[in-house]
mmCIF file of C-alpha atoms in Angstrom:
data_model
loop_
_atom_site.group_PDB
_atom_site.id
_atom_site.type_symbol
_atom_site.label_atom_id
_atom_site.label_comp_id
_atom_site.label_asym_id
_atom_site.label_seq_id
_atom_site.Cartn_x
_atom_site.Cartn_y
_atom_site.Cartn_z
ATOM 1 C CA MET A 1 -40.988 -7.461 11.028
ATOM 2 C CA HIS A 2 -37.918 -8.912 12.202
ATOM 3 C CA TYR A 3 -34.204 -8.186 12.726
ATOM 4 C CA TYR A 4 -30.609 -9.680 12.623
ATOM 5 C CA GLY A 5 -27.106 -9.015 13.642
ATOM 6 C CA GLN A 6 -25.192 -7.839 11.049
ATOM 7 C CA GLY A 7 -21.092 -7.520 11.542
ATOM 8 C CA THR A 8 -18.934 -6.873 14.338
ATOM 9 C CA GLU A 9 -20.472 -4.001 15.406
ATOM 10 C CA LYS A 10 -23.925 -5.077 16.661
ATOM 11 C CA ASN A 11 -25.897 -3.395 13.961
ATOM 12 C CA TYR A 12 -29.459 -4.215 13.259
ATOM 13 C CA GLU A 13 -30.925 -4.600 10.003
ATOM 14 C CA LEU A 14 -34.961 -4.488 10.102
ATOM 15 C CA ALA A 15 -36.923 -6.393 7.522
ATOM 16 C CA LYS A 16 -38.800 -4.345 4.661
ATOM 17 C CA GLN A 17 -41.586 -2.587 6.116
ATOM 18 C CA ARG A 18 -44.630 -0.328 4.383
ATOM 19 C CA PHE A 19 -45.002 3.006 6.055
ATOM 20 C CA GLU A 20 -47.380 6.107 5.038
ATOM 21 C CA LEU A 21 -44.464 8.609 5.531
ATOM 22 C CA SER A 22 -43.940 12.258 4.281
ATOM 23 C CA GLU A 23 -40.567 13.361 1.627
ATOM 24 C CA ASN A 24 -39.375 14.845 4.897
ATOM 25 C CA ASP A 25 -39.484 12.196 7.132
ATOM 26 C CA LEU A 26 -37.628 10.158 4.766
ATOM 27 C CA LYS A 27 -34.551 12.325 5.421
ATOM 28 C CA ASN A 28 -35.359 12.606 9.337
ATOM 29 C CA PRO A 29 -33.540 9.779 11.524
ATOM 30 C CA GLU A 30 -36.047 10.229 13.960
ATOM 31 C CA ALA A 31 -38.754 9.957 11.675
ATOM 32 C CA LEU A 32 -37.673 6.783 10.043
ATOM 33 C CA LEU A 33 -36.593 5.139 13.906
ATOM 34 C CA LYS A 34 -39.850 6.038 15.349
ATOM 35 C CA ALA A 35 -41.282 4.594 12.343
ATOM 36 C CA HIS A 36 -39.570 1.079 12.211
ATOM 37 C CA GLY A 37 -40.288 1.135 16.427
ATOM 38 C CA PHE A 38 -37.310 1.737 17.665
ATOM 39 C CA ASP A 39 -36.356 4.052 20.314
ATOM 40 C CA VAL A 40 -34.803 7.168 19.525
ATOM 41 C CA ASN A 41 -32.881 7.670 22.617
ATOM 42 C CA GLU A 42 -31.387 3.757 22.415
ATOM 43 C CA PHE A 43 -30.455 3.585 18.933
ATOM 44 C CA ASP A 44 -28.891 5.669 15.747
ATOM 45 C CA ILE A 45 -29.219 4.597 11.855
ATOM 46 C CA VAL A 46 -26.275 3.374 10.186
ATOM 47 C CA SER A 47 -27.860 3.500 6.959
ATOM 48 C CA TYR A 48 -31.400 3.778 5.344
ATOM 49 C CA ARG A 49 -32.709 3.215 1.906
ATOM 50 C CA ASN A 50 -35.953 4.251 0.880
ATOM 51 C CA SER A 51 -38.146 3.751 -2.634
ATOM 52 C CA ILE A 52 -41.467 4.984 -3.683
ATOM 53 C CA TYR A 53 -44.286 1.573 -2.923
ATOM 54 C CA LYS A 54 -47.030 2.699 -4.473
ATOM 55 C CA SER A 55 -49.989 5.222 -4.355
ATOM 56 C CA ILE A 56 -53.108 4.736 -2.977
ATOM 57 C CA ASN A 57 -55.602 7.046 -2.358
ATOM 58 C CA GLY A 58 -53.436 10.110 -3.568
ATOM 59 C CA LYS A 59 -51.577 9.123 -0.722
ATOM 60 C CA THR A 60 -47.679 8.036 -1.608
ATOM 61 C CA SER A 61 -46.278 5.118 -0.142
ATOM 62 C CA TYR A 62 -42.571 4.120 0.489
ATOM 63 C CA SER A 63 -40.872 0.636 1.103
ATOM 64 C CA SER A 64 -38.261 1.486 3.782
ATOM 65 C CA ARG A 65 -35.319 -0.794 4.761
ATOM 66 C CA ILE A 66 -32.805 0.527 7.473
ATOM 67 C CA THR A 67 -29.694 -0.189 9.538
ATOM 68 C CA VAL A 68 -29.349 0.205 13.517
ATOM 69 C CA LYS A 69 -26.919 0.098 16.150
ATOM 70 C CA PRO A 70 -27.521 0.701 19.811
ATOM 71 C CA LYS A 71 -26.127 4.197 21.164
ATOM 72 C CA GLN A 72 -23.274 3.878 23.070
ATOM 73 C CA ASP A 73 -21.916 6.078 25.942
ATOM 74 C CA LYS A 74 -19.215 8.440 24.256
ATOM 75 C CA ILE A 75 -17.254 10.519 26.537
ATOM 76 C CA THR A 76 -17.105 14.639 25.209
ATOM 77 C CA PHE A 77 -15.425 17.525 26.634
ATOM 78 C CA GLU A 78 -18.910 18.585 28.071
ATOM 79 C CA PHE A 79 -19.052 15.447 30.184
ATOM 80 C CA LEU A 80 -15.028 16.267 31.336
ATOM 81 C CA ASP A 81 -15.788 19.606 32.306
ATOM 82 C CA ALA A 82 -18.943 18.592 33.946
ATOM 83 C CA LEU A 83 -16.605 16.044 36.400
ATOM 84 C CA PHE A 84 -13.426 18.503 36.599
ATOM 85 C CA ASP A 85 -16.049 21.636 37.511
ATOM 86 C CA THR A 86 -17.821 19.172 40.265
ATOM 87 C CA LYS A 87 -14.699 16.834 42.025
ATOM 88 C CA GLU A 88 -13.616 17.014 44.894
ATOM 89 C CA PHE A 89 -9.711 17.014 44.888
ATOM 90 C CA LYS A 90 -8.019 16.453 48.032
ATOM 91 C CA ASN A 91 -4.624 16.735 46.898
ATOM 92 C CA THR A 92 -2.229 19.063 46.064
ATOM 93 C CA VAL A 93 1.726 19.515 44.838
ATOM 94 C CA PRO A 94 3.227 21.818 47.809
ATOM 95 C CA ASN A 95 4.620 25.251 46.644
ATOM 96 C CA ILE A 96 8.071 25.323 45.738
ATOM 97 C CA GLU A 97 10.141 28.575 45.233
ATOM 98 C CA SER A 98 11.563 29.529 41.986
ATOM 99 C CA LYS A 99 15.265 30.389 42.459
ATOM 100 C CA GLN A 100 15.857 32.132 39.188
ATOM 101 C CA TYR A 101 12.726 34.127 38.598
ATOM 102 C CA ASP A 102 13.169 37.946 37.718
ATOM 103 C CA LYS A 103 10.035 39.896 36.714
ATOM 104 C CA ASP A 104 12.571 41.533 34.404
ATOM 105 C CA GLY A 105 14.111 38.342 33.444
ATOM 106 C CA GLU A 106 13.593 36.665 29.552
ATOM 107 C CA PHE A 107 11.029 33.953 29.155
ATOM 108 C CA LEU A 108 11.377 30.574 28.122
ATOM 109 C CA GLU A 109 9.473 28.659 25.476
ATOM 110 C CA ILE A 110 9.797 24.869 25.979
ATOM 111 C CA ASP A 111 7.546 22.992 22.813
ATOM 112 C CA ILE A 112 7.121 19.463 23.527
ATOM 113 C CA PRO A 113 5.453 18.196 20.608
ATOM 114 C CA ASP A 114 4.146 14.577 19.470
ATOM 115 C CA LEU A 115 5.411 12.454 23.114
ATOM 116 C CA HIS A 116 3.352 9.880 22.053
ATOM 117 C CA ILE A 117 3.412 8.719 25.833
ATOM 118 C CA GLY A 118 1.531 4.802 25.760
ATOM 119 C CA LEU A 119 2.933 4.242 22.037
ATOM 120 C CA LYS A 120 4.743 0.693 21.982
ATOM 121 C CA SER A 121 7.320 -0.250 19.088
ATOM 122 C CA THR A 122 10.172 -2.239 18.381
ATOM 123 C CA LYS A 123 13.347 -2.082 16.572
ATOM 124 C CA ASP A 124 12.250 -5.140 14.438
ATOM 125 C CA GLU A 125 9.070 -3.461 13.100
ATOM 126 C CA THR A 126 10.013 0.198 13.039
ATOM 127 C CA LEU A 127 14.063 0.296 13.857
ATOM 128 C CA VAL A 128 13.202 2.166 17.026
ATOM 129 C CA ASP A 129 12.070 0.848 20.564
ATOM 130 C CA TYR A 130 9.222 2.920 22.803
ATOM 131 C CA ASP A 131 7.339 2.461 25.365
ATOM 132 C CA LEU A 132 6.440 4.323 28.772
ATOM 133 C CA LYS A 133 9.510 3.702 30.627
ATOM 134 C CA ILE A 134 11.475 5.047 27.021
ATOM 135 C CA ALA A 135 9.021 7.980 26.595
ATOM 136 C CA ARG A 136 9.525 9.297 30.964
ATOM 137 C CA ASN A 137 13.722 8.675 30.208
ATOM 138 C CA ARG A 138 13.578 10.606 27.045
ATOM 139 C CA PHE A 139 11.563 13.649 28.014
ATOM 140 C CA LEU A 140 13.550 14.143 31.413
ATOM 141 C CA GLU A 141 16.341 14.088 29.372
ATOM 142 C CA CYS A 142 15.265 16.546 27.956
ATOM 143 C CA ILE A 143 13.782 18.931 30.844
ATOM 144 C CA ALA A 144 17.729 18.248 32.556
ATOM 145 C CA ASP A 145 19.700 19.622 29.538
ATOM 146 C CA ILE A 146 16.686 22.512 29.180
ATOM 147 C CA VAL A 147 17.855 23.062 33.570
ATOM 148 C CA GLU A 148 21.465 22.710 32.662
ATOM 149 C CA ARG A 149 21.678 25.195 29.942
ATOM 150 C CA CYS A 150 19.421 27.980 32.005
ATOM 151 C CA LYS A 151 21.838 27.854 34.709
ATOM 152 C CA GLY A 152 22.733 31.656 35.589
ATOM 153 C CA ARG A 153 20.336 32.919 33.572
ATOM 154 C CA LYS A 154 17.105 34.789 35.382
ATOM 155 C CA PHE A 155 13.425 34.345 33.918
ATOM 156 C CA SER A 156 9.930 35.910 34.296
ATOM 157 C CA LYS A 157 8.293 33.154 32.800
ATOM 158 C CA ILE A 158 8.581 29.921 31.534
ATOM 159 C CA TYR A 159 6.053 28.323 28.609
ATOM 160 C CA PHE A 160 5.742 24.734 28.494
ATOM 161 C CA CYS A 161 3.628 24.487 25.780
ATOM 162 C CA PRO A 162 2.213 20.387 24.749
ATOM 163 C CA LEU A 163 1.725 20.730 21.413
ATOM 164 C CA GLY A 164 -0.597 18.062 20.610
ATOM 165 C CA ASP A 165 -0.555 14.079 21.016
ATOM 166 C CA ILE A 166 0.842 14.277 24.585
ATOM 167 C CA MET A 167 -1.201 10.427 24.245
ATOM 168 C CA HIS A 168 -0.940 8.029 21.665
ATOM 169 C CA PHE A 169 -4.406 7.146 21.900
ATOM 170 C CA ASP A 170 -7.862 8.482 22.037
ATOM 171 C CA THR A 171 -10.139 5.542 23.114
ATOM 172 C CA ILE A 172 -10.110 2.859 25.544
ATOM 173 C CA ASP A 173 -9.594 0.092 22.975
ATOM 174 C CA GLY A 174 -6.185 2.076 21.596
ATOM 175 C CA LYS A 175 -7.887 3.805 18.927
ATOM 176 C CA THR A 176 -6.857 7.665 18.182
ATOM 177 C CA SER A 177 -9.754 10.545 17.805
ATOM 178 C CA LYS A 178 -10.532 9.374 14.121
ATOM 179 C CA GLY A 179 -10.740 5.676 14.883
ATOM 180 C CA THR A 180 -7.174 4.483 13.587
ATOM 181 C CA GLN A 181 -6.311 1.379 15.769
ATOM 182 C CA GLN A 182 -3.117 2.084 17.323
ATOM 183 C CA ASP A 183 0.102 -0.366 19.073
ATOM 184 C CA VAL A 184 -0.021 0.290 22.692
ATOM 185 C CA ALA A 185 2.360 -0.124 25.457
ATOM 186 C CA GLY A 186 -0.796 -0.967 28.131
ATOM 187 C CA ARG A 187 -3.906 -0.558 29.594
ATOM 188 C CA PHE A 188 -5.667 3.189 29.452
ATOM 189 C CA PRO A 189 -5.463 3.217 33.283
ATOM 190 C CA GLU A 190 -1.701 2.379 33.334
ATOM 191 C CA VAL A 191 -0.831 4.899 30.566
ATOM 192 C CA PHE A 192 -3.192 7.854 31.428
ATOM 193 C CA ASN A 193 -1.551 7.947 34.735
ATOM 194 C CA ALA A 194 1.786 7.550 33.625
ATOM 195 C CA ALA A 195 1.119 10.673 31.638
ATOM 196 C CA ILE A 196 -0.162 12.039 34.415
ATOM 197 C CA ASP A 197 3.564 11.320 36.432
ATOM 198 C CA ILE A 198 5.418 12.047 33.559
ATOM 199 C CA ILE A 199 3.907 16.043 32.756
ATOM 200 C CA THR A 200 3.906 16.272 36.379
ATOM 201 C CA ASP A 201 7.306 15.843 37.333
ATOM 202 C CA GLY A 202 8.447 17.940 34.398
ATOM 203 C CA ILE A 203 6.179 20.843 35.469
ATOM 204 C CA ASN A 204 7.656 20.204 38.959
ATOM 205 C CA ILE A 205 11.341 20.800 37.355
ATOM 206 C CA LEU A 206 10.600 23.606 35.539
ATOM 207 C CA ARG A 207 9.213 25.413 38.450
ATOM 208 C CA GLU A 208 11.991 25.194 40.240
ATOM 209 C CA ILE A 209 13.605 28.077 37.804
ATOM 210 C CA ALA A 210 10.499 30.361 37.526
ATOM 211 C CA PRO A 211 6.955 30.439 37.071
ATOM 212 C CA VAL A 212 4.950 27.732 34.241
ATOM 213 C CA TYR A 213 2.848 28.646 32.054
ATOM 214 C CA ILE A 214 0.996 25.878 29.928
ATOM 215 C CA PRO A 215 -1.159 26.168 26.768
ATOM 216 C CA TYR A 216 -2.477 23.353 25.969
ATOM 217 C CA VAL A 217 -2.814 22.528 22.038
ATOM 218 C CA ALA A 218 -4.767 19.607 21.025
ATOM 219 C CA GLY A 219 -3.712 17.076 18.589
ATOM 220 C CA ASN A 220 -5.062 14.686 16.225
ATOM 221 C CA HIS A 221 -4.771 11.656 18.695
ATOM 222 C CA ASP A 222 -5.709 12.755 21.778
ATOM 223 C CA ARG A 223 -8.136 15.211 21.496
ATOM 224 C CA LEU A 224 -10.205 14.088 24.167
ATOM 225 C CA THR A 225 -7.822 12.423 26.102
ATOM 226 C CA GLY A 226 -4.987 15.272 26.045
ATOM 227 C CA TYR A 227 -7.734 17.204 27.678
ATOM 228 C CA ALA A 228 -8.592 15.223 29.922
ATOM 229 C CA LEU A 229 -4.703 14.663 30.947
ATOM 230 C CA ILE A 230 -4.568 18.802 31.155
ATOM 231 C CA ARG A 231 -7.429 19.200 33.708
ATOM 232 C CA ALA A 232 -6.256 16.565 35.823
ATOM 233 C CA ILE A 233 -2.911 17.731 35.676
ATOM 234 C CA SER A 234 -4.226 21.133 36.328
ATOM 235 C CA ASN A 235 -6.141 20.114 39.544
ATOM 236 C CA GLY A 236 -2.997 18.706 40.767
ATOM 237 C CA PHE A 237 -1.698 22.003 40.767
ATOM 238 C CA ARG A 238 -4.625 24.393 41.703
ATOM 239 C CA ASP A 239 -3.058 25.729 44.630
ATOM 240 C CA ALA A 240 0.720 26.478 43.352
ATOM 241 C CA ASP A 241 1.443 29.904 42.877
ATOM 242 C CA ASN A 242 4.136 29.718 40.070
ATOM 243 C CA VAL A 243 1.759 27.152 37.570
ATOM 244 C CA LYS A 244 -0.791 28.632 35.230
ATOM 245 C CA PHE A 245 -2.679 26.586 32.838
ATOM 246 C CA ASP A 246 -4.473 27.341 29.625
ATOM 247 C CA ILE A 247 -6.777 24.465 29.433
ATOM 248 C CA ARG A 248 -9.319 25.502 26.828
ATOM 249 C CA SER A 249 -9.323 22.993 24.126
ATOM 250 C CA SER A 250 -8.357 25.139 21.418
ATOM 251 C CA PRO A 251 -6.498 23.691 18.349
ATOM 252 C CA ARG A 252 -4.369 26.958 18.004
ATOM 253 C CA LYS A 253 -2.854 29.357 20.673
ATOM 254 C CA ALA A 254 -0.336 32.592 20.542
ATOM 255 C CA ILE A 255 2.301 33.642 22.684
ATOM 256 C CA HIS A 256 2.574 37.461 23.067
ATOM 257 C CA GLU A 257 5.398 38.685 24.894
ATOM 258 C CA GLY A 258 6.328 42.404 24.118
ATOM 259 C CA LYS A 259 6.867 42.923 21.023
ATOM 260 C CA VAL A 260 7.117 38.617 20.339
ATOM 261 C CA LEU A 261 4.211 36.543 18.705
ATOM 262 C CA ILE A 262 4.420 32.742 18.740
ATOM 263 C CA GLY A 263 1.384 30.704 17.468
ATOM 264 C CA LEU A 264 1.156 27.090 18.909
ATOM 265 C CA GLU A 265 -0.973 24.429 16.858
ATOM 266 C CA HIS A 266 -0.488 21.012 16.399
ATOM 267 C CA GLY A 267 0.542 21.107 12.523
ATOM 268 C CA ASP A 268 -2.948 19.394 11.526
ATOM 269 C CA VAL A 269 -4.420 22.954 10.487
ATOM 270 C CA PRO A 270 -5.708 22.889 7.074
ATOM 271 C CA LYS A 271 -3.299 24.654 4.556
ATOM 272 C CA SER A 272 -6.104 27.208 3.685
ATOM 273 C CA ASN A 273 -5.943 28.917 6.977
ATOM 274 C CA ARG A 274 -2.518 29.405 7.549
ATOM 275 C CA ASN A 275 -2.707 32.826 8.041
ATOM 276 C CA TRP A 276 -4.698 31.960 11.375
ATOM 277 C CA LEU A 277 -2.215 34.018 13.662
ATOM 278 C CA GLN A 278 -2.831 37.186 11.936
ATOM 279 C CA ALA A 279 -6.595 36.777 11.318
ATOM 280 C CA GLU A 280 -7.557 35.346 15.086
ATOM 281 C CA TYR A 281 -4.500 37.419 17.139
ATOM 282 C CA ARG A 282 -5.015 40.560 14.715
ATOM 283 C CA LYS A 283 -3.990 43.518 17.583
ATOM 284 C CA GLU A 284 -1.311 41.667 19.053
ATOM 285 C CA PHE A 285 0.268 40.441 15.511
ATOM 286 C CA GLY A 286 0.094 44.554 15.268
ATOM 287 C CA GLU A 287 1.999 45.287 18.593
ATOM 288 C CA SER A 288 4.267 43.099 17.516
ATOM 289 C CA GLU A 289 5.461 44.507 14.284
ATOM 290 C CA PHE A 290 8.182 46.577 14.750
#
């Protein structure tokens, strides 16, 4: 019995062995791993190939070849929830008065789609420069413009809606949630901390106008890091009376105010499910009809 490295993924392909296995075992990754002598807690099967070898005393044997790779620890939603639910956070932002608040005032919706903090591009390659500094400046310029437009008006609530892809990548090595390599503007800690500062500064500016409600929507570039980002920011505002978060990792949410119902999504919902708002918010949809 021997195995050898294959490619850059550090996979291992075991030489052909003879085993007595049932048809069900041949479709069971754990059974194949055990038959080949691998610890199921340390290895995953990448691929396998089986064929009937011969029949001895009424028992069918097979030749079996498997390719395996060592398991890698992965960050999951469950891991992030456990981390944030148990971590003791010491610092929070101070309370700030919402000076344009009126419980009977208008509500304001601000959508922030595809900020892509961490994207690195240049005019030579894409005709547009983009990095962490540019992302911050553009975002805060938009917030400043909104603040200027809101002068003299009263608001009951501000919906600040990150509509996915706040972060440009989802892994330490700069890949999206599906594994597509990206051009990045810095190492993961630098980008993640910059994103925390950018979004926190925006929320602090807006809550001087009215209470801020943040319904988080996941994107296709940052399903895990975007969620971790919102969880981290929400912990910083946990003592703020005028900031509330909806941190559920749902790909779709809705704003329901009076007879107004607004669907929030990143845009990667299958076309076959375009009526999700009516289906998932049936009660609110009925109340919104004039």
